Short mmCIF file of N, CA and C in Angstrom, two decimals:
data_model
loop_
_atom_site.label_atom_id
_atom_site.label_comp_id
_atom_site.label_asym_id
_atom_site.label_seq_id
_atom_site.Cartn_x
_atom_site.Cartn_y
_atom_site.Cartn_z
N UNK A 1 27.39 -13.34 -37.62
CA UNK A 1 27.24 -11.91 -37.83
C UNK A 1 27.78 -11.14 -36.63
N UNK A 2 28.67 -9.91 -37.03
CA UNK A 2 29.18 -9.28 -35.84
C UNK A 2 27.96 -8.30 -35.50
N UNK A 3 27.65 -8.05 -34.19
CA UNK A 3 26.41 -6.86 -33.64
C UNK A 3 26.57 -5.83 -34.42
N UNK A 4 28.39 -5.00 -34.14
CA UNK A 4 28.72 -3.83 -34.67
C UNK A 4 28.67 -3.53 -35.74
N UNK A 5 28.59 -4.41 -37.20
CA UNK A 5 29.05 -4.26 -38.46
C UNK A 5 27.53 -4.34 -38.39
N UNK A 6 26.60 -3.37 -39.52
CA UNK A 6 25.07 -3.84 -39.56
C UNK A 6 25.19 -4.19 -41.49
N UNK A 7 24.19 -4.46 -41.91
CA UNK A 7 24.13 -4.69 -43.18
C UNK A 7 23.93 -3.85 -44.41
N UNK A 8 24.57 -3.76 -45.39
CA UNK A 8 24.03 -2.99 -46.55
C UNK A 8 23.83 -3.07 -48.09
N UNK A 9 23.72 -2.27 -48.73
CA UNK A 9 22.96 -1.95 -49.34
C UNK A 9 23.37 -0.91 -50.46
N UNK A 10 22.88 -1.35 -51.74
CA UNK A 10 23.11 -0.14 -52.88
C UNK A 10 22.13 -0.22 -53.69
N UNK A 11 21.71 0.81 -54.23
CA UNK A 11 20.41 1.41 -55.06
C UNK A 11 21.10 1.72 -56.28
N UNK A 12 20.79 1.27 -56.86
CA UNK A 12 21.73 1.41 -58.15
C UNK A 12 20.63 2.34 -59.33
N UNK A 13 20.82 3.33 -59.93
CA UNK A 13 19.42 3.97 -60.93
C UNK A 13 20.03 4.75 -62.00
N UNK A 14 19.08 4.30 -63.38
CA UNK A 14 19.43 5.00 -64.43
C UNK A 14 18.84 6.49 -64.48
N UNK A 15 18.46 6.57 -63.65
CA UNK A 15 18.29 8.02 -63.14
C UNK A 15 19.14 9.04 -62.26
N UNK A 16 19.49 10.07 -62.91
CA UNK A 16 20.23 10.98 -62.03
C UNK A 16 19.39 11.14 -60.62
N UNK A 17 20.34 11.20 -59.56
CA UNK A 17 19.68 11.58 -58.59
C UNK A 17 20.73 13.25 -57.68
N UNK A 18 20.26 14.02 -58.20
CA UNK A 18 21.08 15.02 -57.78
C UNK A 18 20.42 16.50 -57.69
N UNK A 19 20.46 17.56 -56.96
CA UNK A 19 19.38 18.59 -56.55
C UNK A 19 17.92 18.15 -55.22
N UNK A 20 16.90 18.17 -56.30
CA UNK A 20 15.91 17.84 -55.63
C UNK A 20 15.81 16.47 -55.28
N UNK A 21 16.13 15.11 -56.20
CA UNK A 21 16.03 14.57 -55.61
C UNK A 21 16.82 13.89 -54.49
N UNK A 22 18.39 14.39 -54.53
CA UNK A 22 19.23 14.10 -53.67
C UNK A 22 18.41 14.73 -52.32
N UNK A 23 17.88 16.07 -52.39
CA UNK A 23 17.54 16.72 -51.00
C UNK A 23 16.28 15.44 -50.77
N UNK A 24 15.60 14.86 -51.27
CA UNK A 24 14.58 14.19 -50.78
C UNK A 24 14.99 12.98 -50.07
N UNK A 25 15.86 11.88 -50.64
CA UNK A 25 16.69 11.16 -49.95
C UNK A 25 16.76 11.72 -48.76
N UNK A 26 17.47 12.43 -48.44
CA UNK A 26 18.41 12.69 -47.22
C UNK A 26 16.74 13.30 -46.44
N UNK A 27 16.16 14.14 -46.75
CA UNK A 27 15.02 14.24 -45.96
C UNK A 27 13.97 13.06 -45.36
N UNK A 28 14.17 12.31 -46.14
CA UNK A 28 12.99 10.60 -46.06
C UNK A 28 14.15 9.80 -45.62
N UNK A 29 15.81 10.00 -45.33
CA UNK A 29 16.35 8.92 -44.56
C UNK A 29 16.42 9.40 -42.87
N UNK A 30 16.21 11.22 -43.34
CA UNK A 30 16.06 11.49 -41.92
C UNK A 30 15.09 11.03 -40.49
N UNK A 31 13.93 11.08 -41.90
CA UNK A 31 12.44 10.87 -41.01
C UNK A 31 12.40 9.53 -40.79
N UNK A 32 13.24 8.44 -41.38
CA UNK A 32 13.19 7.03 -41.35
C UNK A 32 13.62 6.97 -40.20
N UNK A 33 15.11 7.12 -39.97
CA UNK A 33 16.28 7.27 -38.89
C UNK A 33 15.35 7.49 -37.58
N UNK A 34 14.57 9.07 -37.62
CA UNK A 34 14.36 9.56 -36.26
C UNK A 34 13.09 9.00 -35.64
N UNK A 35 12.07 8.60 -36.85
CA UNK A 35 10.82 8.20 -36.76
C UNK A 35 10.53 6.58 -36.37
N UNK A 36 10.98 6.02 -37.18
CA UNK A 36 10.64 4.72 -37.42
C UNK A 36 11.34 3.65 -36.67
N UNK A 37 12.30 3.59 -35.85
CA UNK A 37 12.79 2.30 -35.02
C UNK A 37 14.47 2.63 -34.31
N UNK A 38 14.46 2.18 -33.34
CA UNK A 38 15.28 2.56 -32.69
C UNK A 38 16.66 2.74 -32.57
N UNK A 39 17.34 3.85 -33.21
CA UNK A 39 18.44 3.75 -33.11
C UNK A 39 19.57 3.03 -34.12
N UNK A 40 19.20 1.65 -35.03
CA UNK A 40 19.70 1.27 -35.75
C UNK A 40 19.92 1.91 -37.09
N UNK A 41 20.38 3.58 -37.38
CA UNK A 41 20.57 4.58 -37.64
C UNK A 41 21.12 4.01 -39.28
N UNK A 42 20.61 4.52 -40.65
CA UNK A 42 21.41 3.86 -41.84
C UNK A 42 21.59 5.17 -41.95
N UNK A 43 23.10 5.33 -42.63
CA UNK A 43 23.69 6.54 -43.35
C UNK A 43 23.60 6.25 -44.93
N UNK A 44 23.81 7.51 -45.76
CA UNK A 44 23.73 6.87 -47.03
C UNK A 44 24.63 8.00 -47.44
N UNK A 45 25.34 7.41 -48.87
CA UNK A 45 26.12 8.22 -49.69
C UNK A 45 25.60 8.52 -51.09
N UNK A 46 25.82 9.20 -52.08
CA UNK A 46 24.84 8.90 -53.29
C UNK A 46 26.39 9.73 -54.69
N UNK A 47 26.40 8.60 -55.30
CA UNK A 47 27.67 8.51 -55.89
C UNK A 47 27.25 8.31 -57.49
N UNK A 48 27.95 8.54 -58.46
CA UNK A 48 27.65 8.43 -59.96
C UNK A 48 28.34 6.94 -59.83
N UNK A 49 27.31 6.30 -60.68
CA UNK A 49 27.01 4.38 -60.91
C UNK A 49 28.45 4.28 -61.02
N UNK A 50 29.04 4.47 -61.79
CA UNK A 50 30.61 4.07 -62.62
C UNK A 50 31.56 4.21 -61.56
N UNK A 51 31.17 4.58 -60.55
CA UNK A 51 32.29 5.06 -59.75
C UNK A 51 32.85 3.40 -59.27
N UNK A 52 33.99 3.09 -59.12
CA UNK A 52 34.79 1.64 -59.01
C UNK A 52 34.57 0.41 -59.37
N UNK A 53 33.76 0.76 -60.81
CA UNK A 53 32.85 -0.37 -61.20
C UNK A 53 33.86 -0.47 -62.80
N UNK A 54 33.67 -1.69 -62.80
CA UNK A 54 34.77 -2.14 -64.18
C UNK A 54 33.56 -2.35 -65.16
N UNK A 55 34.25 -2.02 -66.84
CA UNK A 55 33.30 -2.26 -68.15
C UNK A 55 32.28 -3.19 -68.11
N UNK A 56 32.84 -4.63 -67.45
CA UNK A 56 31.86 -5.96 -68.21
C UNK A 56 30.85 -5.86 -66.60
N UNK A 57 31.04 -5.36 -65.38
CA UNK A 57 30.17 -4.99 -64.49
C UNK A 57 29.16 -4.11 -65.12
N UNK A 58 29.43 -2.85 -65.19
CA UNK A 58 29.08 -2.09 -65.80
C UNK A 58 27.33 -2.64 -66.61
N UNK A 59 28.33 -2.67 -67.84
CA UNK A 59 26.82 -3.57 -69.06
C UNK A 59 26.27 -4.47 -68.05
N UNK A 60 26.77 -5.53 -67.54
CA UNK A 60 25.61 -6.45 -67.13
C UNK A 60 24.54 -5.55 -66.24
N UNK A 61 25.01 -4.38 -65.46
CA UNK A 61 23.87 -4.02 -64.59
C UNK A 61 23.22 -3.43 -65.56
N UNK A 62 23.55 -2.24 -67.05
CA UNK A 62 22.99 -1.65 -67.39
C UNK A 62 22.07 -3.06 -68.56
N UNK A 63 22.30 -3.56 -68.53
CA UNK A 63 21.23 -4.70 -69.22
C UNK A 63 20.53 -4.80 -68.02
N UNK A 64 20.20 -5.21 -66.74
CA UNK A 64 19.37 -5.62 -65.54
C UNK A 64 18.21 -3.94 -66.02
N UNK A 65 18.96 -3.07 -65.91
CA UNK A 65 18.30 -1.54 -65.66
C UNK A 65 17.85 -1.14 -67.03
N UNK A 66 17.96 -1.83 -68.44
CA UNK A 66 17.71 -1.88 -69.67
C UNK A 66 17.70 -0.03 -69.85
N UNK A 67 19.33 0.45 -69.09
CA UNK A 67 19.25 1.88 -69.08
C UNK A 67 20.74 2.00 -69.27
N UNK A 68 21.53 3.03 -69.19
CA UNK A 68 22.68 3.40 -68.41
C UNK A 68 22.61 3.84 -67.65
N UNK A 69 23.45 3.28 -66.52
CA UNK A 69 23.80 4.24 -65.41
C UNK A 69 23.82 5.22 -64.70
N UNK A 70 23.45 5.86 -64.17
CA UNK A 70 23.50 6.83 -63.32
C UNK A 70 24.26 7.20 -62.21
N UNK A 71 23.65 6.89 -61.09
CA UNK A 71 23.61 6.99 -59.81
C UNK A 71 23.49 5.70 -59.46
N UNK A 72 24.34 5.78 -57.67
CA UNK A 72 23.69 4.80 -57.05
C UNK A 72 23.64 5.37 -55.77
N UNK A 73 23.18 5.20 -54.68
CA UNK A 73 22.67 5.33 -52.92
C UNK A 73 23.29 4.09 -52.24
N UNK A 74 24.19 4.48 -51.81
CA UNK A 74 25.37 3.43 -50.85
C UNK A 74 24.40 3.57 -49.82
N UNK A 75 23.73 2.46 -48.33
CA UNK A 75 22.73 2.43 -47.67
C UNK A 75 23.77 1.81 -46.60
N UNK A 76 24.14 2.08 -45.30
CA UNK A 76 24.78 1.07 -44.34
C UNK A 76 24.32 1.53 -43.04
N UNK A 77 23.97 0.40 -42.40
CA UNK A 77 22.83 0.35 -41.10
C UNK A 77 24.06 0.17 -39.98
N UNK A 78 23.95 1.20 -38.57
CA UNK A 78 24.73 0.70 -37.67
C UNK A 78 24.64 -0.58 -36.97
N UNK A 79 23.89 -1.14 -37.02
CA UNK A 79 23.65 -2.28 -36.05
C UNK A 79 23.33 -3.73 -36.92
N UNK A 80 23.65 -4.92 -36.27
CA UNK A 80 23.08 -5.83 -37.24
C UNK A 80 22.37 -6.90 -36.65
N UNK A 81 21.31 -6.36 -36.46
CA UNK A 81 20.14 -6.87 -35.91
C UNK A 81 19.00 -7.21 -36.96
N UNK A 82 17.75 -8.46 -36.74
CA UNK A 82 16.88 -8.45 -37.73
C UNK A 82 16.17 -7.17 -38.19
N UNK A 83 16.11 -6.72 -37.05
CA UNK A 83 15.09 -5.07 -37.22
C UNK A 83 15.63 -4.08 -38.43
N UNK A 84 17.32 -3.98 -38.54
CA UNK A 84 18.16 -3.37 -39.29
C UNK A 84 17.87 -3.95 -40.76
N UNK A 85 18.12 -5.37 -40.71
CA UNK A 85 17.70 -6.45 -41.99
C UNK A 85 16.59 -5.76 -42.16
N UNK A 86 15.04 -5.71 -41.88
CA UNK A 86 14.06 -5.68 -42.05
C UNK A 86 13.97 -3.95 -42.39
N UNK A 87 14.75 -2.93 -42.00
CA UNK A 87 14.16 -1.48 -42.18
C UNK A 87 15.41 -1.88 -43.56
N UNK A 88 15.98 -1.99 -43.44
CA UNK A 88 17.37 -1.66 -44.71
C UNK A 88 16.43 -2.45 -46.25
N UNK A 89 15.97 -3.43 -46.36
CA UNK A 89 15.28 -3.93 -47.17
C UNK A 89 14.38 -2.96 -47.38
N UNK A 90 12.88 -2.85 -46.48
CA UNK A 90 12.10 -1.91 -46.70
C UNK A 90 12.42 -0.18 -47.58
N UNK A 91 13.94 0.26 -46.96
CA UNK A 91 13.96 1.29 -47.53
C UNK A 91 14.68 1.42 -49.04
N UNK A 92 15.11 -0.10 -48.93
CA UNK A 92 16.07 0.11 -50.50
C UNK A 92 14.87 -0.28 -51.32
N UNK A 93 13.46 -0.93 -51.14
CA UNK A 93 12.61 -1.29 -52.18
C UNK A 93 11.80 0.02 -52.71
N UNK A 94 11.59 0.88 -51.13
CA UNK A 94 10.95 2.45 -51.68
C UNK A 94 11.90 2.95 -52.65
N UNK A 95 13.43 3.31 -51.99
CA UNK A 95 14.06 4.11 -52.94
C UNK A 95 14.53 3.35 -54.28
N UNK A 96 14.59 2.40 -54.17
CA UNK A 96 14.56 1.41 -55.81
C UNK A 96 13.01 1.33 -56.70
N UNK A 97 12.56 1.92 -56.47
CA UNK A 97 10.96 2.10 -56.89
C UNK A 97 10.52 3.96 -57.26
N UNK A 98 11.10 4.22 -56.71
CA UNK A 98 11.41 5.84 -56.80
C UNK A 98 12.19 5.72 -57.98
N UNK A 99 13.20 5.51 -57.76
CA UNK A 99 14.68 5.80 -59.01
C UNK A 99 14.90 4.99 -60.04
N UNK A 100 13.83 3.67 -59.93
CA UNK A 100 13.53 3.03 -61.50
C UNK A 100 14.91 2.27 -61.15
N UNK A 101 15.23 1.96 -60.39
CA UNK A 101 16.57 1.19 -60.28
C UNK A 101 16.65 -0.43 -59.34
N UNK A 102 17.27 -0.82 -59.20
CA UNK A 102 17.93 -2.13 -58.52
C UNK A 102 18.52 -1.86 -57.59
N UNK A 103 18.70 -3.26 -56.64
CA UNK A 103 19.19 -3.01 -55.51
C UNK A 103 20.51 -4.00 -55.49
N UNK A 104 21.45 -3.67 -55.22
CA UNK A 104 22.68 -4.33 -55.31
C UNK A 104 22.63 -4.75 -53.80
N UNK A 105 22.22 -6.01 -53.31
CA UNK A 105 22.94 -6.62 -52.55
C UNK A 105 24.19 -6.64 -51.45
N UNK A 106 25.38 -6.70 -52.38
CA UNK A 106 26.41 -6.58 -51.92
C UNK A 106 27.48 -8.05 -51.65
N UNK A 107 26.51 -9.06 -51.83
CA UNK A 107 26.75 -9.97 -51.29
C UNK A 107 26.50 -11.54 -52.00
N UNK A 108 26.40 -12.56 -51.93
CA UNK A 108 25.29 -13.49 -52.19
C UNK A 108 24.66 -14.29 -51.79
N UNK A 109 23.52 -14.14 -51.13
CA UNK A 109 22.35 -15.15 -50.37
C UNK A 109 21.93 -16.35 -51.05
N UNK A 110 22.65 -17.44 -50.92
CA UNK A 110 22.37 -19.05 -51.79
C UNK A 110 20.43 -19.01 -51.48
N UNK A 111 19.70 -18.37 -50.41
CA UNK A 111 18.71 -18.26 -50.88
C UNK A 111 17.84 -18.03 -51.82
N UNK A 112 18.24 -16.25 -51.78
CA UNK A 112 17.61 -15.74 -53.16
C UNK A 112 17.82 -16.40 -54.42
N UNK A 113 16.83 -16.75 -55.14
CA UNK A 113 16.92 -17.33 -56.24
C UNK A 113 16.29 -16.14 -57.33
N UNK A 114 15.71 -14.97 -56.61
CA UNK A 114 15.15 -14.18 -57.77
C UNK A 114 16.13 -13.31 -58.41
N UNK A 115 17.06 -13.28 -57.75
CA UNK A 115 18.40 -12.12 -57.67
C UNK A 115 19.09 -12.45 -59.01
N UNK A 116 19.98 -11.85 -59.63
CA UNK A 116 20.80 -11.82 -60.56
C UNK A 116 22.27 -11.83 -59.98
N UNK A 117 22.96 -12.50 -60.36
CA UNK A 117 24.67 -12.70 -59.93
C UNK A 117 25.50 -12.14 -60.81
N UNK A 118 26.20 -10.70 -60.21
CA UNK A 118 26.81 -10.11 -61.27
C UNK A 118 28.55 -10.09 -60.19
N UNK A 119 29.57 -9.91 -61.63
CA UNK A 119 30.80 -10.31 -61.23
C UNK A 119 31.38 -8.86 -60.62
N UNK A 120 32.30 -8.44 -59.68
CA UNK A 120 32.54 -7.05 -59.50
C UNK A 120 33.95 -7.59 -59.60
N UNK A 121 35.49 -6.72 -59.35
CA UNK A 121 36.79 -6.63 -59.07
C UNK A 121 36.78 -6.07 -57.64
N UNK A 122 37.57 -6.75 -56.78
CA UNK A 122 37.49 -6.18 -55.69
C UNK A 122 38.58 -4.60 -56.16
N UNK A 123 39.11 -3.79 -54.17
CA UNK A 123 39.97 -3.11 -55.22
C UNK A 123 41.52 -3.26 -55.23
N UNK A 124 42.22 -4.67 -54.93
CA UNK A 124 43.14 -5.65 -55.53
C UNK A 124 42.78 -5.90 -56.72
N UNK A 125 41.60 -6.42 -57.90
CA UNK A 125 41.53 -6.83 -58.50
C UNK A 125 41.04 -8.54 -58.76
N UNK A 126 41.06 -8.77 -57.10
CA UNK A 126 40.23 -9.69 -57.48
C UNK A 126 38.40 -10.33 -57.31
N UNK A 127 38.29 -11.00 -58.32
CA UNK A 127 36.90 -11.02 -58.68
C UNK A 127 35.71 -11.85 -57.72
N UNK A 128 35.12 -11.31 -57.18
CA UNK A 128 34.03 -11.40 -56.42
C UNK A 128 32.46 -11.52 -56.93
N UNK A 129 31.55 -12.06 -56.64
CA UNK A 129 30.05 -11.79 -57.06
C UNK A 129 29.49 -11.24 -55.70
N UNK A 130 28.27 -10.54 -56.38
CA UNK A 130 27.32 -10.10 -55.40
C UNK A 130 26.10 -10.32 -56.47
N UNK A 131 24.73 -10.10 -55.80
CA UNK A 131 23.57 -10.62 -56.10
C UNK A 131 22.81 -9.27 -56.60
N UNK A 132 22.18 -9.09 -57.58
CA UNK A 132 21.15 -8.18 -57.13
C UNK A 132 19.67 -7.88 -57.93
N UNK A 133 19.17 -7.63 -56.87
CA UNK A 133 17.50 -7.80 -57.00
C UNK A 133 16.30 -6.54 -57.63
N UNK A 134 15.73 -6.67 -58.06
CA UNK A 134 14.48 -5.83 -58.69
C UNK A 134 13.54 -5.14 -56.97
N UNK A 135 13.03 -4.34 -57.08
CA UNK A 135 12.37 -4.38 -55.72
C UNK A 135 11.22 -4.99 -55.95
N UNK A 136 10.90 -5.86 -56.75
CA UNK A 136 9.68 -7.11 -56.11
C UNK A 136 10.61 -8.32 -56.07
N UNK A 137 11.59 -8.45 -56.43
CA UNK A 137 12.31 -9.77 -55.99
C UNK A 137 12.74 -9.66 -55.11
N UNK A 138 12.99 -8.48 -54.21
CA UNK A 138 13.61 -8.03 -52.80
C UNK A 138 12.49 -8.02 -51.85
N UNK A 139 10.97 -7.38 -52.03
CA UNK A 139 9.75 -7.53 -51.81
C UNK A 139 9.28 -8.85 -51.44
N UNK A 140 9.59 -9.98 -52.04
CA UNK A 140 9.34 -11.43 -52.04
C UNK A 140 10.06 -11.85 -50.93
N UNK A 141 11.68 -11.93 -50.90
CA UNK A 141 12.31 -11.81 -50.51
C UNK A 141 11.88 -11.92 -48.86
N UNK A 142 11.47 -10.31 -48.61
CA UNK A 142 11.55 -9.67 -47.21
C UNK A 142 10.13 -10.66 -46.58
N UNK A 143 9.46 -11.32 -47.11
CA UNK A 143 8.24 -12.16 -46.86
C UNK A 143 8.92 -13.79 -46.19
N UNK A 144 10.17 -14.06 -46.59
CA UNK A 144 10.47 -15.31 -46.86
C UNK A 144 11.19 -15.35 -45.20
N UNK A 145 10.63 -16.64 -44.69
CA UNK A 145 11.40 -17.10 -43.23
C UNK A 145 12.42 -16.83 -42.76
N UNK A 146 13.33 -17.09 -43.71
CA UNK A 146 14.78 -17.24 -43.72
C UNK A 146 15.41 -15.81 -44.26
N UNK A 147 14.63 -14.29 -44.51
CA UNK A 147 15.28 -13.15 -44.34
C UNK A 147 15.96 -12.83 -44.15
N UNK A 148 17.09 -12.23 -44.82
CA UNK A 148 18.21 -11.35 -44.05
C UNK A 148 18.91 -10.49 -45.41
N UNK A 149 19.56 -9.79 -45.16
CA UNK A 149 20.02 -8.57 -46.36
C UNK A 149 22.29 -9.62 -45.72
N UNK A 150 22.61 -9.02 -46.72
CA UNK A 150 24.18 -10.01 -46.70
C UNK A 150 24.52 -8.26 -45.86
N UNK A 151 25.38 -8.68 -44.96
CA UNK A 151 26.20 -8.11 -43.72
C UNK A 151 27.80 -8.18 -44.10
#
C-alpha cells in the first residue's frame, strides 16, 4: 500500500440523494473530517448511479438494492493508514444505512466472503470485478483481524 493513495469507497442508493439530503452529507462529512481523527481528511462526490456504469452492471446492483438506481457517494480518504481503513468503513456503513443502499468496495478482498462480486468495464473497456457489501456485511467485516477497505 502506497501512504499517499488512501482507500475508497462508494455508496451506491436507490434513493435520490439531492437538496436536503445532499446538504446533510456534506455537513456530517464535515463534522467527521474536523471532529473525529486526525487529518486523514475523506472528500466525497455524489453522482447519479448510471453514471459510467454499463447495462449488465447496472441490473446486477439493482437486483443487490432490489431497487433502481439512484445515486451514489464516491468516498476517498487522503491517507492510507489503518485509522483511514477503519473511519472510511465506519462512515460508508452510516451513510449506506441512511440511503437504503450498498457499499461498493471498489476492489476485491479474497477475504470478504459476505460481499457480492459484480463485473464493471474499465474506461478502455476492459472488464474488471469489484466486491460489494450490505452495511452488516461491511459491519462484520470491520470486526474481523485481517480488516482493511481495497486501496
Amino acid at each position: 500500500h502506497r501512504e499517499d493513495v488512501g482507500p475508497i469507497a462508494i455508496i451506491i442508493s436507490a434513493r435520490p440523494i439531492e437538496g436536503e439530503d445532499a446538504d446533510w452529507v456534506a455537513r456530517m462529512l464535515n463534522a467527521f473530517n474536523v471532529l473525529q481523527w486526525d487529518g486523514g481528511v475523506i472528500h466525497h462526490t455524489i453522482v447519479k448511479s448510471t453514471y459510467q456504469r454499463e447495462q449488465a452492471e447496472i441490473d446486477m446492483l439493482e437486483s443487490l438494492l432490489g431497487a433502481p438506481l439512484s445515486h451514489e457517494i464516491m468516498l476517498a480518504c487522503k491517507r492510507n493508514s489503518q485509522l483511514a481503513h477503519r473511519k472510511l468503513a465506519e462512515l460508508s456503513i452510516r451513510l449506506a444505512r441512511r440511503f437504503d443502499g450498498v457499499v461498493d468496495l471498489t476492489d476485491t478482498l479474497d477475504e470478504l466472503k459476505l460481499a457480492h462480486t459484480v463485473t464493471g468495464l474499465t474506461a478502455d473497456g476492459k472488464p474488471f470485478d469489484y466486491q460489494v457489501a450490505t452495511p452488516d456485511s461491511l459491519q462484520y467485516w470491520l470486526g474481523h483481524p485481517r480488516f482493511r477497505m481495497a486501496s
